[in-house]
Coordinates of C-alpha atoms and ligand atoms in Angstrom, one line a residue:
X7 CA -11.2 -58.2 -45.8
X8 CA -13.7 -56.6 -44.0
X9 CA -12.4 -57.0 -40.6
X10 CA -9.1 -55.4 -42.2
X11 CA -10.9 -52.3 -43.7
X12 CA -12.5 -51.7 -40.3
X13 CA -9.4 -52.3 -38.1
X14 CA -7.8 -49.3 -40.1
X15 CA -10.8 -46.7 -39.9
X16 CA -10.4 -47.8 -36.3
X17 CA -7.4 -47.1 -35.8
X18 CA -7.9 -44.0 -38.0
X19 CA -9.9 -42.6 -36.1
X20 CA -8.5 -43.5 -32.8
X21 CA -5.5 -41.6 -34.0
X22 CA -7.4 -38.4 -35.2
X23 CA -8.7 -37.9 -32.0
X24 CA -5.7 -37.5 -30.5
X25 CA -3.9 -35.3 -33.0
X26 CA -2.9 -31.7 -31.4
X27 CA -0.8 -30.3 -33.8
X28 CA -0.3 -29.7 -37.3
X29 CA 3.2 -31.9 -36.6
X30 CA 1.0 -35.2 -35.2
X31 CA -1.5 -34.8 -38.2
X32 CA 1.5 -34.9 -40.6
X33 CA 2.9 -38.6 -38.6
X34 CA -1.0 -39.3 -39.0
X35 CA -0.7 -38.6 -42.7
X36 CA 2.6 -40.9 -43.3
X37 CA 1.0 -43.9 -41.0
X38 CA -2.6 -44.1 -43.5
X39 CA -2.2 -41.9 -46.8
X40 CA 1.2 -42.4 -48.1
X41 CA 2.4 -44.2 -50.8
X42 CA 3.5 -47.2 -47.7
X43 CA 0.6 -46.4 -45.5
X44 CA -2.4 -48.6 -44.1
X45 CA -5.0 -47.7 -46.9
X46 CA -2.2 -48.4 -49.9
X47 CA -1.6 -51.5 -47.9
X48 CA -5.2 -52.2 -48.0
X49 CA -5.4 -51.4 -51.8
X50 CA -2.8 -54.2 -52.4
X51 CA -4.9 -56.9 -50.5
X52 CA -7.7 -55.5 -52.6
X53 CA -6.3 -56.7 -55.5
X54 CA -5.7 -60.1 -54.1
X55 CA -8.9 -60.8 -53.9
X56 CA -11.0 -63.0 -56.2
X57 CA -12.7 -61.8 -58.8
X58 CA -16.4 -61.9 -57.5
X59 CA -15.9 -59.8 -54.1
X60 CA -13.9 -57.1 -56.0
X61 CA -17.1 -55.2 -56.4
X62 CA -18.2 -55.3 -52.7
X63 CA -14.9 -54.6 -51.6
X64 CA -13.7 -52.1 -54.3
X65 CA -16.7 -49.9 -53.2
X66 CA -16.0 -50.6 -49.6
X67 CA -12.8 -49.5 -49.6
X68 CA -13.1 -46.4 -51.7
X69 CA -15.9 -44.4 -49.6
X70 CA -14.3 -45.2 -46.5
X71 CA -10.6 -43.6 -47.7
X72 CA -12.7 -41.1 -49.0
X73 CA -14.7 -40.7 -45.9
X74 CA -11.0 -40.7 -43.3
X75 CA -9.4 -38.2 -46.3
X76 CA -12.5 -35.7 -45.7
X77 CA -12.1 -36.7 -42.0
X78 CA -8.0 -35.7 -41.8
X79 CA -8.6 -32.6 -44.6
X80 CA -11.4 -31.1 -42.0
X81 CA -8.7 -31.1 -39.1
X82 CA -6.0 -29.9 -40.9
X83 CA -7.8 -26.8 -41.8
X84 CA -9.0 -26.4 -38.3
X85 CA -5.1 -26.6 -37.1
X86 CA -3.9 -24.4 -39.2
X87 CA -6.1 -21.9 -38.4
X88 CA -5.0 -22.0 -34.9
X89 CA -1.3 -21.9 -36.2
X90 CA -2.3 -18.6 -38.5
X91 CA -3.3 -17.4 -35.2
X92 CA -0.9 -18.0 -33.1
X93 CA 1.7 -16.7 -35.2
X94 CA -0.2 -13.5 -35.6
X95 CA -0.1 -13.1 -31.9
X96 CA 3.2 -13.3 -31.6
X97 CA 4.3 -10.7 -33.7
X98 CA 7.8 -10.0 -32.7
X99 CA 8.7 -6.7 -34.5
X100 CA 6.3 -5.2 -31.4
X101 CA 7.8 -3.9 -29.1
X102 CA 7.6 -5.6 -25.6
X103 CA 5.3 -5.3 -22.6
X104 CA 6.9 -3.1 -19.5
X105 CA 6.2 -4.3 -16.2
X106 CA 6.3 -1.7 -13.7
X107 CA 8.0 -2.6 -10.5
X108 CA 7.0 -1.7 -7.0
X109 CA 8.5 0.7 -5.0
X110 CA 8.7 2.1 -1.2
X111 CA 6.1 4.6 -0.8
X112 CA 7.9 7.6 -0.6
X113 CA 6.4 8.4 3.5
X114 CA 8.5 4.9 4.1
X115 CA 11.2 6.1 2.3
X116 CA 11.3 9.0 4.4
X117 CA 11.1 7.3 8.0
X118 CA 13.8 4.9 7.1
X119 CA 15.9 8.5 6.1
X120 CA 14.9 9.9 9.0
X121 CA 15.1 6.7 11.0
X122 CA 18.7 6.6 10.2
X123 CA 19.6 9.7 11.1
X124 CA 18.9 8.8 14.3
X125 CA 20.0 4.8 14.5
X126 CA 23.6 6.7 13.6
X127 CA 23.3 8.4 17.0
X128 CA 22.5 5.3 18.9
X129 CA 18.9 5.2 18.7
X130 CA 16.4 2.4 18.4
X131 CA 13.5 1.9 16.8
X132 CA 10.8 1.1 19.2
X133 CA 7.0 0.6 18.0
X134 CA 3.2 0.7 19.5
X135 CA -0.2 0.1 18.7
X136 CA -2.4 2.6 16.7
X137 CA -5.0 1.5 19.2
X138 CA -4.4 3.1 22.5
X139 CA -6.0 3.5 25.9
X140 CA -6.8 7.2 27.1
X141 CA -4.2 6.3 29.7
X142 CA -1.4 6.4 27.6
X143 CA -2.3 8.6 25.0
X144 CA -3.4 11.4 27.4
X145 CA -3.2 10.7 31.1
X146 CA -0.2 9.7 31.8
X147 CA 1.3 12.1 29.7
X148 CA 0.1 15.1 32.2
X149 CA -2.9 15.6 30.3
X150 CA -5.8 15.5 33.3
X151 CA -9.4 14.8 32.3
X152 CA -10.9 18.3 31.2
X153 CA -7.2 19.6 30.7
X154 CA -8.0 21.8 27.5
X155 CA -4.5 20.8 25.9
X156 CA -7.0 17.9 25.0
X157 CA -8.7 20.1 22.7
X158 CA -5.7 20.4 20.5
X159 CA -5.7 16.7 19.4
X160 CA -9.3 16.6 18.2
X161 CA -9.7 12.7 18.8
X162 CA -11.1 9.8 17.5
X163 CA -12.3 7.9 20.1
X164 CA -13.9 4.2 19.6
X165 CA -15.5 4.2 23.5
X166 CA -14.7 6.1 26.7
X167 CA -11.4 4.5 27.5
X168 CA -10.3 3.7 24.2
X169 CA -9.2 5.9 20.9
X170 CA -6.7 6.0 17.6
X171 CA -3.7 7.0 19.3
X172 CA -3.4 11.3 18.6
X173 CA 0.5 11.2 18.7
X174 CA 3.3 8.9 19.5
X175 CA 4.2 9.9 22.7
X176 CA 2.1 7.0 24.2
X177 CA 4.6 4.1 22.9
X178 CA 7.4 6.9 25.1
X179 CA 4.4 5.9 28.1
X180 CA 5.0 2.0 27.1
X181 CA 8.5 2.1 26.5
X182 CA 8.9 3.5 29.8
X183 CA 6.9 1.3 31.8
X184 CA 8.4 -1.7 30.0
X185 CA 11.9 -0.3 30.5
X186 CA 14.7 1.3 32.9
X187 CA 16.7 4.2 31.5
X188 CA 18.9 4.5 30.3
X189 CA 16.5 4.7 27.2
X190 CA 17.1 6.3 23.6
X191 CA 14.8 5.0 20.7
X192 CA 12.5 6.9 17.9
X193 CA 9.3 5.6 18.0
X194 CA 7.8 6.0 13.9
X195 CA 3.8 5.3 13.6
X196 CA 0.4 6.3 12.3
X197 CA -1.4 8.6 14.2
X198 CA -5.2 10.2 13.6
X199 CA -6.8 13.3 14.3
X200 CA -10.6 14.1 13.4
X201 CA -9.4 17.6 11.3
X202 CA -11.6 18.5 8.4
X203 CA -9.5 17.1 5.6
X204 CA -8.0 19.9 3.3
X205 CA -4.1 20.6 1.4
X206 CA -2.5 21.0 5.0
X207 CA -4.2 18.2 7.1
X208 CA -5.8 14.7 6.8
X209 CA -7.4 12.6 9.3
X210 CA -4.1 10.3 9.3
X211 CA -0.3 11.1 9.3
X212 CA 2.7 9.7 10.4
X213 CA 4.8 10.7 13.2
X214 CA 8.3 9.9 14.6
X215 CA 9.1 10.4 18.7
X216 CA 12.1 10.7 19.9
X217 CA 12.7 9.9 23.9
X218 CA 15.9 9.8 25.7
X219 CA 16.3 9.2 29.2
X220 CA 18.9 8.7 31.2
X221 CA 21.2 10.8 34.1
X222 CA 22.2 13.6 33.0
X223 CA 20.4 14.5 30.1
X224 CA 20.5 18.2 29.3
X225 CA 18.3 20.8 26.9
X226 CA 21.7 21.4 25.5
X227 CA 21.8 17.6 24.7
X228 CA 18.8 18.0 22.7
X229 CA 19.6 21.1 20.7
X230 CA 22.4 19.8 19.4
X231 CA 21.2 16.5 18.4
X232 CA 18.0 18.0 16.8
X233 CA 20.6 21.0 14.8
X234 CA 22.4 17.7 13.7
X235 CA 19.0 15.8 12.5
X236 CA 18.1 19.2 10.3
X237 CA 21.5 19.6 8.8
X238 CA 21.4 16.0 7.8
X239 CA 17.9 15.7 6.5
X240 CA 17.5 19.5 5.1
X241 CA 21.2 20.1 4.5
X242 CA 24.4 22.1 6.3
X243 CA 23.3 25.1 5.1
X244 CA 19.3 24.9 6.6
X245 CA 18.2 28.4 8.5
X246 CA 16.5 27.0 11.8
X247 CA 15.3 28.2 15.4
X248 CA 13.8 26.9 18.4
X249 CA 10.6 28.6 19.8
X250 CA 9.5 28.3 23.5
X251 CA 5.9 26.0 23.4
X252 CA 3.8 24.2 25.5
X253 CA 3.4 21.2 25.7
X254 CA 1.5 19.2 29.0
X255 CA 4.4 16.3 29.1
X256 CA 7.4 18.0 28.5
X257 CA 8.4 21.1 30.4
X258 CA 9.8 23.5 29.3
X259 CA 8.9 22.9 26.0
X260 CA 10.0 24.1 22.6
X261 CA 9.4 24.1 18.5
X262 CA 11.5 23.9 16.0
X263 CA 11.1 26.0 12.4
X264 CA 12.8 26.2 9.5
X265 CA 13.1 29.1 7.2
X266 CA 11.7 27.7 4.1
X267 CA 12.5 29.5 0.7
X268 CA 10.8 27.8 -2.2
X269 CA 12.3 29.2 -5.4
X270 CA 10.6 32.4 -6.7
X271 CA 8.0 33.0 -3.4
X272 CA 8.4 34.8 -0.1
X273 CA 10.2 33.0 2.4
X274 CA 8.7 31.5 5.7
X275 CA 9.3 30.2 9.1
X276 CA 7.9 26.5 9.3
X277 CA 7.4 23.9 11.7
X278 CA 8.9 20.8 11.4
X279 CA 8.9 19.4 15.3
X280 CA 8.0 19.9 18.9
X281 CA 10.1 18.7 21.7
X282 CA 11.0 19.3 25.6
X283 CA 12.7 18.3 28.8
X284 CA 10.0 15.0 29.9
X285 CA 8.0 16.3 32.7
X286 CA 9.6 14.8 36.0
X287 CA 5.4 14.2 36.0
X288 CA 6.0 11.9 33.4
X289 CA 8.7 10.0 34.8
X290 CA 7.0 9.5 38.2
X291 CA 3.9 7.9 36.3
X292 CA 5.7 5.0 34.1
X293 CA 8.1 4.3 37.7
X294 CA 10.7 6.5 36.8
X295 CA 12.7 8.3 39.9
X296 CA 12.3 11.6 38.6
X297 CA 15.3 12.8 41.1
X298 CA 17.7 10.8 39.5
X299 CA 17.0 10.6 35.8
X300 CA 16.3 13.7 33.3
X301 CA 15.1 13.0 30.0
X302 CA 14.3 14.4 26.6
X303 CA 11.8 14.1 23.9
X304 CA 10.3 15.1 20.6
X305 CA 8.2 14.5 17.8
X306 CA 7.8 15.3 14.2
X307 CA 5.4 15.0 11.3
X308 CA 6.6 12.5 8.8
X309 CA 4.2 14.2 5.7
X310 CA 5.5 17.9 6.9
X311 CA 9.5 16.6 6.3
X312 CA 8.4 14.8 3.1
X313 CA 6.3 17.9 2.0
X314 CA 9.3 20.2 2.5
X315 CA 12.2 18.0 1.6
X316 CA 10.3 17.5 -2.2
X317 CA 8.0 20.4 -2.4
X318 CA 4.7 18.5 -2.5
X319 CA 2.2 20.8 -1.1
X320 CA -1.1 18.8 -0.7
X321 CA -1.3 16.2 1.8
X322 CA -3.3 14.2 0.4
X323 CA -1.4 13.0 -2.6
X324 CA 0.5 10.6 -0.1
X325 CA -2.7 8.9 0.6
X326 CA -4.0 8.8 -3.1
X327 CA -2.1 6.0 -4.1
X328 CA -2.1 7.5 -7.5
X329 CA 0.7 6.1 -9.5
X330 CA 1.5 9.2 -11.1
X331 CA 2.9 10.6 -8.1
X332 CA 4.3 7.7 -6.3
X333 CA 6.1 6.4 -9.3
X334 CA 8.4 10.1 -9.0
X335 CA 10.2 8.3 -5.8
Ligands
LIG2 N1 3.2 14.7 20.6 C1 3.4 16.1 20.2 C2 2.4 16.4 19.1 O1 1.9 15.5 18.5 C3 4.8 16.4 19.7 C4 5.8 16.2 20.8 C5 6.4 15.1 21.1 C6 6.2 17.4 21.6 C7 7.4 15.0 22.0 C8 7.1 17.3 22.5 C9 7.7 16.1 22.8 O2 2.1 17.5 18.8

């Protein structure tokens, strides 16, 4: 009898231990407390018993079912606590959780406009390192050592040869050397200047170039293709005109404005690009023969078109990355 008795606390306890939910303690409950279970099972043998070992037995029998009952109450409070839990935590009349999904920062959303503006005219899209060699970035773009058009690019440099690219027209210098004309790609990238930081400028920006080459290219080729980029960007109706400039790698050279009206304020004349005929200097140093192809190029502020297009009017909010403001595009 005693081997009996302890081959059910055993197994009773065996059992408890592995209970996780309130639905295994109830199977525990059926298997050792009902009216069929292992201790009723063990009350009938009881009685079986002869007279004398009654006592010994009776006692036995009664602390340990008393003892397992306390055992199984104990963990079935504990479980349905969790359960009381759980169910508050999923209270279903809330109402549910947004997840916010990513989106294309609005500067990328505006050189993949502006990219395809151009890809619909037969440019490519052509791409070069943010680290770039003084070569590229200045020399053999026509500006010699000590040239003071150096000035206007104030540079960071990382030792004497080397520097964080000004502009993109050093990726025109490798596309170039890499390539015969006839070429036409835009060329979209980061570019830095060391400007004090302030609404209108920040020590990074984003550029697109524009190079053509090829026989035959004309000034009155790239008016009309750069009338066509405003009207498509800015609309039909955009006010624009080209200004004579300087620039050391394109000759002659010229900016573009357009007359910007925000609603209520004075109207103004603005910026949005320079551009030129590619100095024949230029061709000659990438291996060009300067005699037999023309070419023409340009380049434009990616924040500027972004600024004007949506009336932002502090650079700096690009580079923020505060959701409040990209989360409007
Ligand atoms: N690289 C010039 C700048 O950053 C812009 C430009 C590009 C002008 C191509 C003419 C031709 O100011």
């Amino acid at each position: 009898m005693e081997n009996q008795i302890n081959n059910v606390v055993n197994q009773f306890e065996q059992d408890l231990k592995e209970v996780k939910d309130l639905k295994q303690l109830e199977e525990i409950r059926i298997k050792f407390f009902s009216r069929n279970g292992l201790f009723a099972k063990l009350f009938d043998d009881f009685k079986k018993l002869p007279k004398e070992e009654k006592p010994k037995y009776g006692q036995l029998l009664n602390s340990v079912k008393k003892e397992s009952q306390q055992k199984f109450d104990e963990l079935k409070k504990k479980l349905s606590g969790q359960a009381q839990k759980y169910e508050k935590f999923i209270d279903l009349s809330l109402p549910g959780r947004k997840h916010t999904i990513g989106s294309k920062h609005i500067l990328i959303q505006t050189i993949e406009e502006i990219s395809d503006i151009f890809k619909g005219l037969g440019f490519s899209i052509y791409v070069g390192p943010e680290l770039e060699s003084d070569a590229n970035n200045f020399e053999a773009l026509n500006f010699p050592d000590d040239h003071p058009a150096r000035d206007m690019q104030d540079t960071f440099f990382v030792n004497e040869n080397f520097l964080l690219r000004t502009h993109t027209s050093p990726v025109q210098i490798r596309l170039m050397k890499e390539k015969q004309p006839p070429i036409r790609a835009i060329m979209p990238g980061k570019v830095y200047r060391n400007e004090a930081i302030s609404a209108k400028s920040y020590c990074l920006f984003h550029q697109i170039e524009g190079l053509y080459v090829d026989t035959d290219v004309t000034f009155a080729e790239l008016k009309g293709t750069l009338v066509y980029f405003a009207k498509m960007l800015f609309g039909e109706n955009v006010k624009y005109r080209f200004r004579s400039s300087f620039f050391p790698f394109t000759e002659p050279s010229a900016e573009v404005d357009i007359w910007w009206q925000p609603k209520g304020k004075e109207g103004r004349w603005l910026e949005i690009l320079g551009c030129g005929m590619v100095d024949p200097n230029v061709l000659e140093n990438v291996g060009i023969d300067s005699e037999k192809y023309t070419g023409y190029a340009f380049g434009m502020g990616v924040e500027r078109m972004a600024m004007l297009k949506y009336g932002i009017n502090d650079i700096r909010v690009f580079f923020d990355n505060d959701f409040r403001f990209l989360s409007q595009f």
